[in-house]
PDB file of C-alpha atoms in Angstrom:
ATOM      1  CA  UNK A   1       7.695   7.995   1.212  1.00 94.00           C
ATOM      2  CA  UNK A   2       5.603   5.496  -0.870  1.00 98.00           C
ATOM      3  CA  UNK A   3       2.867   5.925  -3.177  1.00 98.00           C
ATOM      4  CA  UNK A   4       0.077   3.411  -3.649  1.00 98.00           C
ATOM      5  CA  UNK A   5      -0.679   3.823  -7.497  1.00 98.00           C
ATOM      6  CA  UNK A   6      -3.728   1.648  -7.601  1.00 98.00           C
ATOM      7  CA  UNK A   7      -6.307   1.240  -4.849  1.00 98.00           C
ATOM      8  CA  UNK A   8     -10.083   1.241  -4.864  1.00 98.00           C
ATOM      9  CA  UNK A   9     -11.157   2.972  -1.634  1.00 98.00           C
ATOM     10  CA  UNK A  10     -14.632   3.997  -2.867  1.00 98.00           C
ATOM     11  CA  UNK A  11     -15.533   0.259  -2.170  1.00 97.00           C
ATOM     12  CA  UNK A  12     -18.123  -0.501   0.525  1.00 95.00           C
ATOM     13  CA  UNK A  13     -15.174  -1.927   2.765  1.00 93.00           C
ATOM     14  CA  UNK A  14     -13.909   1.294   3.476  1.00 96.00           C
ATOM     15  CA  UNK A  15     -17.103   3.326   4.077  1.00 92.00           C
ATOM     16  CA  UNK A  16     -16.434   3.805   7.707  1.00 94.00           C
ATOM     17  CA  UNK A  17     -12.699   3.498   7.861  1.00 96.00           C
ATOM     18  CA  UNK A  18     -10.992   6.131   5.815  1.00 97.00           C
ATOM     19  CA  UNK A  19      -9.740   8.281   8.753  1.00 96.00           C
ATOM     20  CA  UNK A  20      -8.214   5.219   9.947  1.00 97.00           C
ATOM     21  CA  UNK A  21      -6.665   4.324   6.457  1.00 97.00           C
ATOM     22  CA  UNK A  22      -5.420   7.508   6.083  1.00 98.00           C
ATOM     23  CA  UNK A  23      -3.732   7.356   9.773  1.00 98.00           C
ATOM     24  CA  UNK A  24      -2.078   4.053   8.748  1.00 98.00           C
ATOM     25  CA  UNK A  25      -0.792   5.661   5.478  1.00 98.00           C
ATOM     26  CA  UNK A  26       0.905   8.226   7.451  1.00 98.00           C
ATOM     27  CA  UNK A  27       2.422   5.996   9.707  1.00 98.00           C
ATOM     28  CA  UNK A  28       3.611   3.791   7.021  1.00 98.00           C
ATOM     29  CA  UNK A  29       5.313   6.864   5.131  1.00 98.00           C
ATOM     30  CA  UNK A  30       2.665   6.119   2.177  1.00 98.00           C
ATOM     31  CA  UNK A  31       1.978   9.541   1.212  1.00 97.00           C
ATOM     32  CA  UNK A  32      -0.164   9.339  -1.559  1.00 98.00           C
ATOM     33  CA  UNK A  33      -2.771   7.287  -3.179  1.00 98.00           C
ATOM     34  CA  UNK A  34      -4.524   6.877  -6.908  1.00 98.00           C
ATOM     35  CA  UNK A  35      -8.228   5.883  -6.618  1.00 98.00           C
ATOM     36  CA  UNK A  36      -9.139   3.750  -9.538  1.00 98.00           C
ATOM     37  CA  UNK A  37     -12.490   3.867 -11.347  1.00 98.00           C
ATOM     38  CA  UNK A  38     -14.097   0.682 -12.521  1.00 98.00           C
ATOM     39  CA  UNK A  39     -17.487   1.922 -13.920  1.00 98.00           C
ATOM     40  CA  UNK A  40     -19.174   5.078 -14.889  1.00 98.00           C
ATOM     41  CA  UNK A  41     -21.513   4.512 -12.265  1.00 98.00           C
ATOM     42  CA  UNK A  42     -18.912   4.698  -9.332  1.00 98.00           C
ATOM     43  CA  UNK A  43     -16.852   7.404 -10.887  1.00 98.00           C
ATOM     44  CA  UNK A  44     -18.370  10.559  -8.969  1.00 98.00           C
ATOM     45  CA  UNK A  45     -17.476   8.577  -5.654  1.00 98.00           C
ATOM     46  CA  UNK A  46     -14.142   7.885  -6.943  1.00 98.00           C
ATOM     47  CA  UNK A  47     -13.642  11.409  -8.059  1.00 98.00           C
ATOM     48  CA  UNK A  48     -15.060  12.970  -4.819  1.00 98.00           C
ATOM     49  CA  UNK A  49     -12.466  11.141  -2.599  1.00 98.00           C
ATOM     50  CA  UNK A  50      -9.962  12.960  -4.942  1.00 98.00           C
ATOM     51  CA  UNK A  51     -11.493  16.240  -4.641  1.00 97.00           C
ATOM     52  CA  UNK A  52     -11.784  15.978  -0.755  1.00 97.00           C
ATOM     53  CA  UNK A  53      -8.340  15.137   0.005  1.00 97.00           C
ATOM     54  CA  UNK A  54      -5.072  16.670  -1.113  1.00 96.00           C
ATOM     55  CA  UNK A  55      -3.086  13.194  -1.545  1.00 97.00           C
ATOM     56  CA  UNK A  56      -5.864  11.322  -3.453  1.00 98.00           C
ATOM     57  CA  UNK A  57      -5.999  11.399  -7.393  1.00 98.00           C
ATOM     58  CA  UNK A  58      -8.528   9.538  -9.564  1.00 98.00           C
ATOM     59  CA  UNK A  59      -9.133   8.186 -12.808  1.00 98.00           C
ATOM     60  CA  UNK A  60     -12.081   7.504 -14.864  1.00 98.00           C
ATOM     61  CA  UNK A  61     -12.899   4.292 -16.834  1.00 98.00           C
ATOM     62  CA  UNK A  62     -14.672   1.075 -16.848  1.00 98.00           C
ATOM     63  CA  UNK A  63     -12.991  -2.077 -15.773  1.00 98.00           C
ATOM     64  CA  UNK A  64     -13.174  -4.953 -18.857  1.00 97.00           C
ATOM     65  CA  UNK A  65     -14.834  -7.446 -16.650  1.00 95.00           C
ATOM     66  CA  UNK A  66     -17.641  -5.320 -15.765  1.00 97.00           C
ATOM     67  CA  UNK A  67     -20.789  -5.988 -17.698  1.00 96.00           C
ATOM     68  CA  UNK A  68     -24.406  -4.624 -17.595  1.00 97.00           C
ATOM     69  CA  UNK A  69     -22.716  -1.065 -16.835  1.00 98.00           C
ATOM     70  CA  UNK A  70     -22.965   2.320 -18.749  1.00 98.00           C
ATOM     71  CA  UNK A  71     -20.604   2.101 -21.893  1.00 98.00           C
ATOM     72  CA  UNK A  72     -18.805   4.929 -22.187  1.00 98.00           C
ATOM     73  CA  UNK A  73     -18.029   6.805 -25.166  1.00 98.00           C
ATOM     74  CA  UNK A  74     -14.522   8.756 -25.808  1.00 98.00           C
ATOM     75  CA  UNK A  75     -16.595  12.306 -25.081  1.00 98.00           C
ATOM     76  CA  UNK A  76     -17.691  10.787 -21.968  1.00 98.00           C
ATOM     77  CA  UNK A  77     -14.471   9.904 -21.025  1.00 98.00           C
ATOM     78  CA  UNK A  78     -12.647  13.085 -22.282  1.00 98.00           C
ATOM     79  CA  UNK A  79     -15.391  15.253 -20.292  1.00 98.00           C
ATOM     80  CA  UNK A  80     -14.800  13.583 -17.016  1.00 98.00           C
ATOM     81  CA  UNK A  81     -11.137  13.437 -17.292  1.00 98.00           C
ATOM     82  CA  UNK A  82     -11.164  17.375 -17.373  1.00 98.00           C
ATOM     83  CA  UNK A  83     -12.596  17.283 -13.760  1.00 98.00           C
ATOM     84  CA  UNK A  84     -10.366  18.270 -10.781  1.00 96.00           C
ATOM     85  CA  UNK A  85      -7.831  15.727  -9.556  1.00 97.00           C
ATOM     86  CA  UNK A  86      -8.761  13.161 -12.685  1.00 98.00           C
ATOM     87  CA  UNK A  87      -5.118  12.207 -13.926  1.00 98.00           C
ATOM     88  CA  UNK A  88      -5.410   8.810 -15.870  1.00 98.00           C
ATOM     89  CA  UNK A  89      -7.998   6.822 -18.007  1.00 98.00           C
ATOM     90  CA  UNK A  90      -9.030   3.416 -16.730  1.00 98.00           C
ATOM     91  CA  UNK A  91      -9.034   0.846 -15.396  1.00 98.00           C
ATOM     92  CA  UNK A  92      -9.093  -0.396 -18.940  1.00 98.00           C
ATOM     93  CA  UNK A  93      -7.807  -3.532 -20.920  1.00 98.00           C
ATOM     94  CA  UNK A  94      -8.613  -6.886 -21.591  1.00 98.00           C
ATOM     95  CA  UNK A  95      -9.610 -10.101 -19.552  1.00 97.00           C
ATOM     96  CA  UNK A  96     -10.244 -13.526 -20.963  1.00 97.00           C
ATOM     97  CA  UNK A  97     -10.100 -15.225 -17.607  1.00 95.00           C
ATOM     98  CA  UNK A  98     -13.881 -15.299 -16.849  1.00 89.00           C
ATOM     99  CA  UNK A  99     -15.002 -16.369 -20.364  1.00 92.00           C
ATOM    100  CA  UNK A 100     -18.161 -18.270 -18.793  1.00 89.00           C
ATOM    101  CA  UNK A 101     -18.599 -20.367 -22.136  1.00 92.00           C
ATOM    102  CA  UNK A 102     -17.710 -17.675 -24.408  1.00 95.00           C
ATOM    103  CA  UNK A 103     -15.203 -17.659 -27.093  1.00 96.00           C
ATOM    104  CA  UNK A 104     -12.422 -15.034 -27.220  1.00 96.00           C
ATOM    105  CA  UNK A 105     -14.042 -13.906 -30.376  1.00 95.00           C
ATOM    106  CA  UNK A 106     -17.412 -13.427 -28.438  1.00 92.00           C
ATOM    107  CA  UNK A 107     -15.659 -10.817 -26.186  1.00 96.00           C
ATOM    108  CA  UNK A 108     -15.393  -8.281 -28.935  1.00 97.00           C
ATOM    109  CA  UNK A 109     -17.422  -6.031 -26.592  1.00 97.00           C
ATOM    110  CA  UNK A 110     -14.484  -5.596 -24.347  1.00 98.00           C
ATOM    111  CA  UNK A 111     -11.873  -4.988 -27.134  1.00 98.00           C
ATOM    112  CA  UNK A 112     -14.423  -2.054 -28.594  1.00 98.00           C
ATOM    113  CA  UNK A 113     -14.558  -0.828 -24.916  1.00 98.00           C
ATOM    114  CA  UNK A 114     -10.733  -0.867 -24.621  1.00 98.00           C
ATOM    115  CA  UNK A 115     -10.131   1.090 -28.172  1.00 98.00           C
ATOM    116  CA  UNK A 116     -12.801   3.719 -26.470  1.00 98.00           C
ATOM    117  CA  UNK A 117     -10.255   4.225 -23.467  1.00 98.00           C
ATOM    118  CA  UNK A 118      -7.323   4.468 -25.732  1.00 98.00           C
ATOM    119  CA  UNK A 119      -8.754   7.027 -27.837  1.00 98.00           C
ATOM    120  CA  UNK A 120      -9.821   8.992 -24.936  1.00 98.00           C
ATOM    121  CA  UNK A 121      -6.237   8.840 -23.465  1.00 98.00           C
ATOM    122  CA  UNK A 122      -4.773  10.073 -26.905  1.00 98.00           C
ATOM    123  CA  UNK A 123      -7.258  12.992 -26.971  1.00 97.00           C
ATOM    124  CA  UNK A 124      -6.595  13.952 -23.335  1.00 98.00           C
ATOM    125  CA  UNK A 125      -2.853  13.202 -23.277  1.00 97.00           C
ATOM    126  CA  UNK A 126      -3.493  11.171 -19.851  1.00 98.00           C
ATOM    127  CA  UNK A 127      -1.789   8.244 -19.052  1.00 98.00           C
ATOM    128  CA  UNK A 128      -3.857   4.780 -19.304  1.00 98.00           C
ATOM    129  CA  UNK A 129      -4.165   2.177 -16.503  1.00 98.00           C
ATOM    130  CA  UNK A 130      -3.932  -1.017 -17.997  1.00 98.00           C
ATOM    131  CA  UNK A 131      -5.563  -4.579 -16.876  1.00 98.00           C
ATOM    132  CA  UNK A 132      -4.811  -7.562 -18.673  1.00 98.00           C
ATOM    133  CA  UNK A 133      -5.379 -11.171 -17.871  1.00 97.00           C
ATOM    134  CA  UNK A 134      -5.139 -13.998 -20.195  1.00 96.00           C
ATOM    135  CA  UNK A 135      -5.126 -11.514 -23.004  1.00 98.00           C
ATOM    136  CA  UNK A 136      -1.746 -10.012 -23.398  1.00 98.00           C
ATOM    137  CA  UNK A 137      -1.372 -10.513 -27.017  1.00 98.00           C
ATOM    138  CA  UNK A 138      -4.856  -8.835 -27.986  1.00 98.00           C
ATOM    139  CA  UNK A 139      -3.781  -6.135 -25.249  1.00 98.00           C
ATOM    140  CA  UNK A 140      -0.620  -5.408 -26.916  1.00 98.00           C
ATOM    141  CA  UNK A 141      -1.923  -5.484 -30.241  1.00 98.00           C
ATOM    142  CA  UNK A 142      -4.486  -3.334 -29.728  1.00 98.00           C
ATOM    143  CA  UNK A 143      -2.413  -0.696 -27.986  1.00 98.00           C
ATOM    144  CA  UNK A 144      -0.115  -0.745 -31.081  1.00 97.00           C
ATOM    145  CA  UNK A 145      -2.752  -0.413 -33.315  1.00 97.00           C
ATOM    146  CA  UNK A 146      -4.771   2.340 -31.469  1.00 97.00           C
ATOM    147  CA  UNK A 147      -1.948   3.871 -29.666  1.00 90.00           C
ATOM    148  CA  UNK A 148       0.152   4.432 -32.506  1.00 89.00           C
ATOM    149  CA  UNK A 149       3.166   5.203 -30.260  1.00 89.00           C
ATOM    150  CA  UNK A 150       1.176   7.989 -28.379  1.00 93.00           C
ATOM    151  CA  UNK A 151      -0.807   6.287 -25.937  1.00 95.00           C
ATOM    152  CA  UNK A 152       1.344   5.659 -22.756  1.00 97.00           C
ATOM    153  CA  UNK A 153       0.510   4.578 -19.282  1.00 98.00           C
ATOM    154  CA  UNK A 154       1.060   1.811 -16.785  1.00 98.00           C
ATOM    155  CA  UNK A 155       0.144  -2.243 -16.818  1.00 98.00           C
ATOM    156  CA  UNK A 156      -1.096  -2.680 -13.298  1.00 98.00           C
ATOM    157  CA  UNK A 157      -0.776  -5.461 -10.645  1.00 98.00           C
ATOM    158  CA  UNK A 158       1.315  -7.176 -13.339  1.00 98.00           C
ATOM    159  CA  UNK A 159       1.135 -10.847 -13.510  1.00 98.00           C
ATOM    160  CA  UNK A 160       2.386 -11.703 -17.139  1.00 97.00           C
ATOM    161  CA  UNK A 161       5.600 -13.055 -18.607  1.00 98.00           C
ATOM    162  CA  UNK A 162       9.017 -11.414 -19.153  1.00 98.00           C
ATOM    163  CA  UNK A 163       8.051 -11.052 -22.801  1.00 98.00           C
ATOM    164  CA  UNK A 164       4.723  -9.239 -21.996  1.00 98.00           C
ATOM    165  CA  UNK A 165       6.662  -6.889 -19.687  1.00 98.00           C
ATOM    166  CA  UNK A 166       9.431  -6.184 -22.496  1.00 98.00           C
ATOM    167  CA  UNK A 167       6.600  -5.686 -25.046  1.00 98.00           C
ATOM    168  CA  UNK A 168       5.104  -3.111 -22.682  1.00 98.00           C
ATOM    169  CA  UNK A 169       7.914  -1.623 -21.815  1.00 98.00           C
ATOM    170  CA  UNK A 170       9.073  -1.106 -25.680  1.00 97.00           C
ATOM    171  CA  UNK A 171       5.421   0.742 -25.928  1.00 97.00           C
ATOM    172  CA  UNK A 172       6.646   3.169 -23.160  1.00 97.00           C
ATOM    173  CA  UNK A 173       4.761   1.704 -20.633  1.00 98.00           C
ATOM    174  CA  UNK A 174       5.610   1.323 -16.791  1.00 98.00           C
ATOM    175  CA  UNK A 175       4.770  -1.819 -15.062  1.00 98.00           C
ATOM    176  CA  UNK A 176       3.215  -1.835 -11.213  1.00 98.00           C
ATOM    177  CA  UNK A 177       3.701  -4.714  -9.033  1.00 98.00           C
ATOM    178  CA  UNK A 178       1.142  -5.602  -6.270  1.00 98.00           C
ATOM    179  CA  UNK A 179       1.240  -7.661  -3.103  1.00 98.00           C
ATOM    180  CA  UNK A 180       1.254 -10.807  -5.182  1.00 98.00           C
ATOM    181  CA  UNK A 181       5.262 -10.053  -5.497  1.00 98.00           C
ATOM    182  CA  UNK A 182       5.307 -11.281  -1.759  1.00 98.00           C
ATOM    183  CA  UNK A 183       3.477 -14.374  -2.354  1.00 98.00           C
ATOM    184  CA  UNK A 184       5.318 -17.800  -1.911  1.00 97.00           C
ATOM    185  CA  UNK A 185       4.217 -18.963  -5.194  1.00 97.00           C
ATOM    186  CA  UNK A 186       5.102 -16.121  -7.013  1.00 98.00           C
ATOM    187  CA  UNK A 187       8.870 -16.671  -7.846  1.00 98.00           C
ATOM    188  CA  UNK A 188       8.516 -16.220 -11.581  1.00 98.00           C
ATOM    189  CA  UNK A 189       6.891 -12.759 -11.252  1.00 98.00           C
ATOM    190  CA  UNK A 190       9.819 -11.901  -8.781  1.00 98.00           C
ATOM    191  CA  UNK A 191      12.101 -12.729 -11.679  1.00 98.00           C
ATOM    192  CA  UNK A 192       9.738 -10.453 -14.013  1.00 98.00           C
ATOM    193  CA  UNK A 193      10.251  -7.732 -11.516  1.00 98.00           C
ATOM    194  CA  UNK A 194      14.221  -8.251 -11.439  1.00 98.00           C
ATOM    195  CA  UNK A 195      14.160  -7.566 -14.997  1.00 98.00           C
ATOM    196  CA  UNK A 196      11.791  -4.452 -15.126  1.00 98.00           C
ATOM    197  CA  UNK A 197      14.117  -1.381 -14.844  1.00 98.00           C
ATOM    198  CA  UNK A 198      13.478   0.375 -11.468  1.00 98.00           C
ATOM    199  CA  UNK A 199      12.855   3.619 -13.453  1.00 98.00           C
ATOM    200  CA  UNK A 200      10.186   2.030 -14.842  1.00 98.00           C
ATOM    201  CA  UNK A 201       8.545   0.507 -11.937  1.00 98.00           C
ATOM    202  CA  UNK A 202       5.399   1.376  -9.771  1.00 98.00           C
ATOM    203  CA  UNK A 203       3.884  -0.256  -6.639  1.00 98.00           C
ATOM    204  CA  UNK A 204       0.284  -0.815  -5.693  1.00 98.00           C
ATOM    205  CA  UNK A 205      -2.258  -2.290  -3.352  1.00 98.00           C
ATOM    206  CA  UNK A 206      -4.972  -3.018  -5.692  1.00 98.00           C
ATOM    207  CA  UNK A 207      -6.971  -2.553  -2.397  1.00 98.00           C
ATOM    208  CA  UNK A 208      -9.195  -3.948  -1.042  1.00 98.00           C
ATOM    209  CA  UNK A 209      -7.809  -7.228  -3.144  1.00 97.00           C
ATOM    210  CA  UNK A 210      -4.188  -9.071  -2.771  1.00 98.00           C
ATOM    211  CA  UNK A 211      -2.694  -8.010   0.673  1.00 98.00           C
ATOM    212  CA  UNK A 212       0.712  -8.662   0.642  1.00 98.00           C
ATOM    213  CA  UNK A 213       2.233 -11.341   3.073  1.00 97.00           C
ATOM    214  CA  UNK A 214       2.227 -11.080   6.158  1.00 95.00           C
ATOM    215  CA  UNK A 215      -1.617 -10.043   5.729  1.00 97.00           C
ATOM    216  CA  UNK A 216      -2.604 -12.195   3.009  1.00 95.00           C
ATOM    217  CA  UNK A 217      -6.005 -12.964   3.145  1.00 94.00           C
ATOM    218  CA  UNK A 218      -6.983  -9.749   4.759  1.00 96.00           C
ATOM    219  CA  UNK A 219      -8.575  -6.611   3.361  1.00 97.00           C
ATOM    220  CA  UNK A 220      -5.711  -4.652   1.667  1.00 98.00           C
ATOM    221  CA  UNK A 221      -4.948  -1.047   2.742  1.00 98.00           C
ATOM    222  CA  UNK A 222      -2.655   1.296   1.094  1.00 98.00           C
ATOM    223  CA  UNK A 223      -0.464   1.389   4.121  1.00 98.00           C
ATOM    224  CA  UNK A 224       0.538  -2.122   3.062  1.00 98.00           C
ATOM    225  CA  UNK A 225       2.216  -0.741   0.008  1.00 98.00           C
ATOM    226  CA  UNK A 226       5.314  -0.694   2.012  1.00 98.00           C
ATOM    227  CA  UNK A 227       5.557  -4.489   1.982  1.00 98.00           C
ATOM    228  CA  UNK A 228       5.647  -4.477  -1.996  1.00 98.00           C
ATOM    229  CA  UNK A 229       8.233  -1.971  -1.858  1.00 98.00           C
ATOM    230  CA  UNK A 230      10.395  -3.868   0.578  1.00 98.00           C
ATOM    231  CA  UNK A 231       9.828  -7.072  -1.693  1.00 98.00           C
ATOM    232  CA  UNK A 232      11.051  -5.005  -4.700  1.00 98.00           C
ATOM    233  CA  UNK A 233      13.968  -3.720  -2.849  1.00 98.00           C
ATOM    234  CA  UNK A 234      15.107  -7.263  -1.920  1.00 98.00           C
ATOM    235  CA  UNK A 235      14.556  -8.292  -5.481  1.00 98.00           C
ATOM    236  CA  UNK A 236      16.764  -5.292  -6.502  1.00 98.00           C
ATOM    237  CA  UNK A 237      19.237  -5.455  -4.334  1.00 98.00           C
ATOM    238  CA  UNK A 238      18.732  -1.787  -3.243  1.00 98.00           C
ATOM    239  CA  UNK A 239      17.556   0.065  -0.210  1.00 98.00           C
ATOM    240  CA  UNK A 240      13.815   0.160   0.412  1.00 98.00           C
ATOM    241  CA  UNK A 241      14.302   4.124   0.465  1.00 98.00           C
ATOM    242  CA  UNK A 242      15.489   4.054  -2.794  1.00 98.00           C
ATOM    243  CA  UNK A 243      12.537   1.802  -4.066  1.00 98.00           C
ATOM    244  CA  UNK A 244      10.268   4.352  -2.542  1.00 98.00           C
ATOM    245  CA  UNK A 245      12.107   7.527  -3.958  1.00 98.00           C
ATOM    246  CA  UNK A 246      12.350   6.132  -7.533  1.00 98.00           C
ATOM    247  CA  UNK A 247       8.858   4.661  -7.738  1.00 98.00           C
ATOM    248  CA  UNK A 248       7.322   7.751  -6.389  1.00 98.00           C
ATOM    249  CA  UNK A 249       9.303   9.815  -8.969  1.00 98.00           C
ATOM    250  CA  UNK A 250       8.084   7.249 -11.543  1.00 98.00           C
ATOM    251  CA  UNK A 251       4.424   8.138 -10.355  1.00 98.00           C
ATOM    252  CA  UNK A 252       4.735  11.693 -10.608  1.00 98.00           C
ATOM    253  CA  UNK A 253       6.357  11.689 -13.963  1.00 98.00           C
ATOM    254  CA  UNK A 254       3.635   9.194 -15.378  1.00 98.00           C
ATOM    255  CA  UNK A 255       0.753  11.204 -14.108  1.00 98.00           C
ATOM    256  CA  UNK A 256       2.151  14.379 -14.616  1.00 94.00           C
ATOM    257  CA  UNK A 257       2.207  15.494 -10.882  1.00 90.00           C
ATOM    258  CA  UNK A 258       4.317  17.609  -8.936  1.00 64.00           C
ATOM    259  CA  UNK A 259       4.916  16.580  -5.303  1.00 53.00           C
ATOM    260  CA  UNK A 260       3.304  18.888  -3.015  1.00 44.00           C
ATOM    261  CA  UNK A 261       5.369  18.535   0.051  1.00 33.00           C
TER     262      UNK A 261
END
């Protein structure tokens, strides 16, 4: 069995296809999925999915790219994290990819938002779901400063270097690999995956984005996490069943879940 540790099934693409998605998950032996919040406005939809389906869970948080949305306080996140089936804080982090003419210094609002999420994670003892793009130095530095060794979580959809992976692992974080791992031009990332111990790996789709080969360019689905598992198994030289078992166990450990079946 496989777990999709990061997806966005509340997005409009899935409004009329959840039953089909869940059937495809079952066929592909994907038995659980974590639905990720990217704004406070959408959180009720995300949490409702987790409350409705016994094999879905939710996070609460605001993605670093999102501007013009409700800015959460620590108390906001702590309060919502207490709702049923909410098991993580995020997706949060830093993203300097779309500066749109601004300097990194002018992205202080992102860093402030990130700090709020880390503080909420420490208060709730829930794991962080980290997004970092073109901002790994600041991401690691703020985690060290605010986390003080207590904040844990996962660097999702990892695309950074082995050095960044090592720094994240040293802080106690897991590394999650997405469909990018299957892309022809991702040889460097496959080398990073070779470096990361399997007992610190998660797998994900980031649906609806980043569908793995051979479905690249299509709307992604949690069922496709099996392709990520196969690629990781090939890199590690182990069976896909072993990748499924270990990454599922890692998911349960990180998010303090007991497998229900």
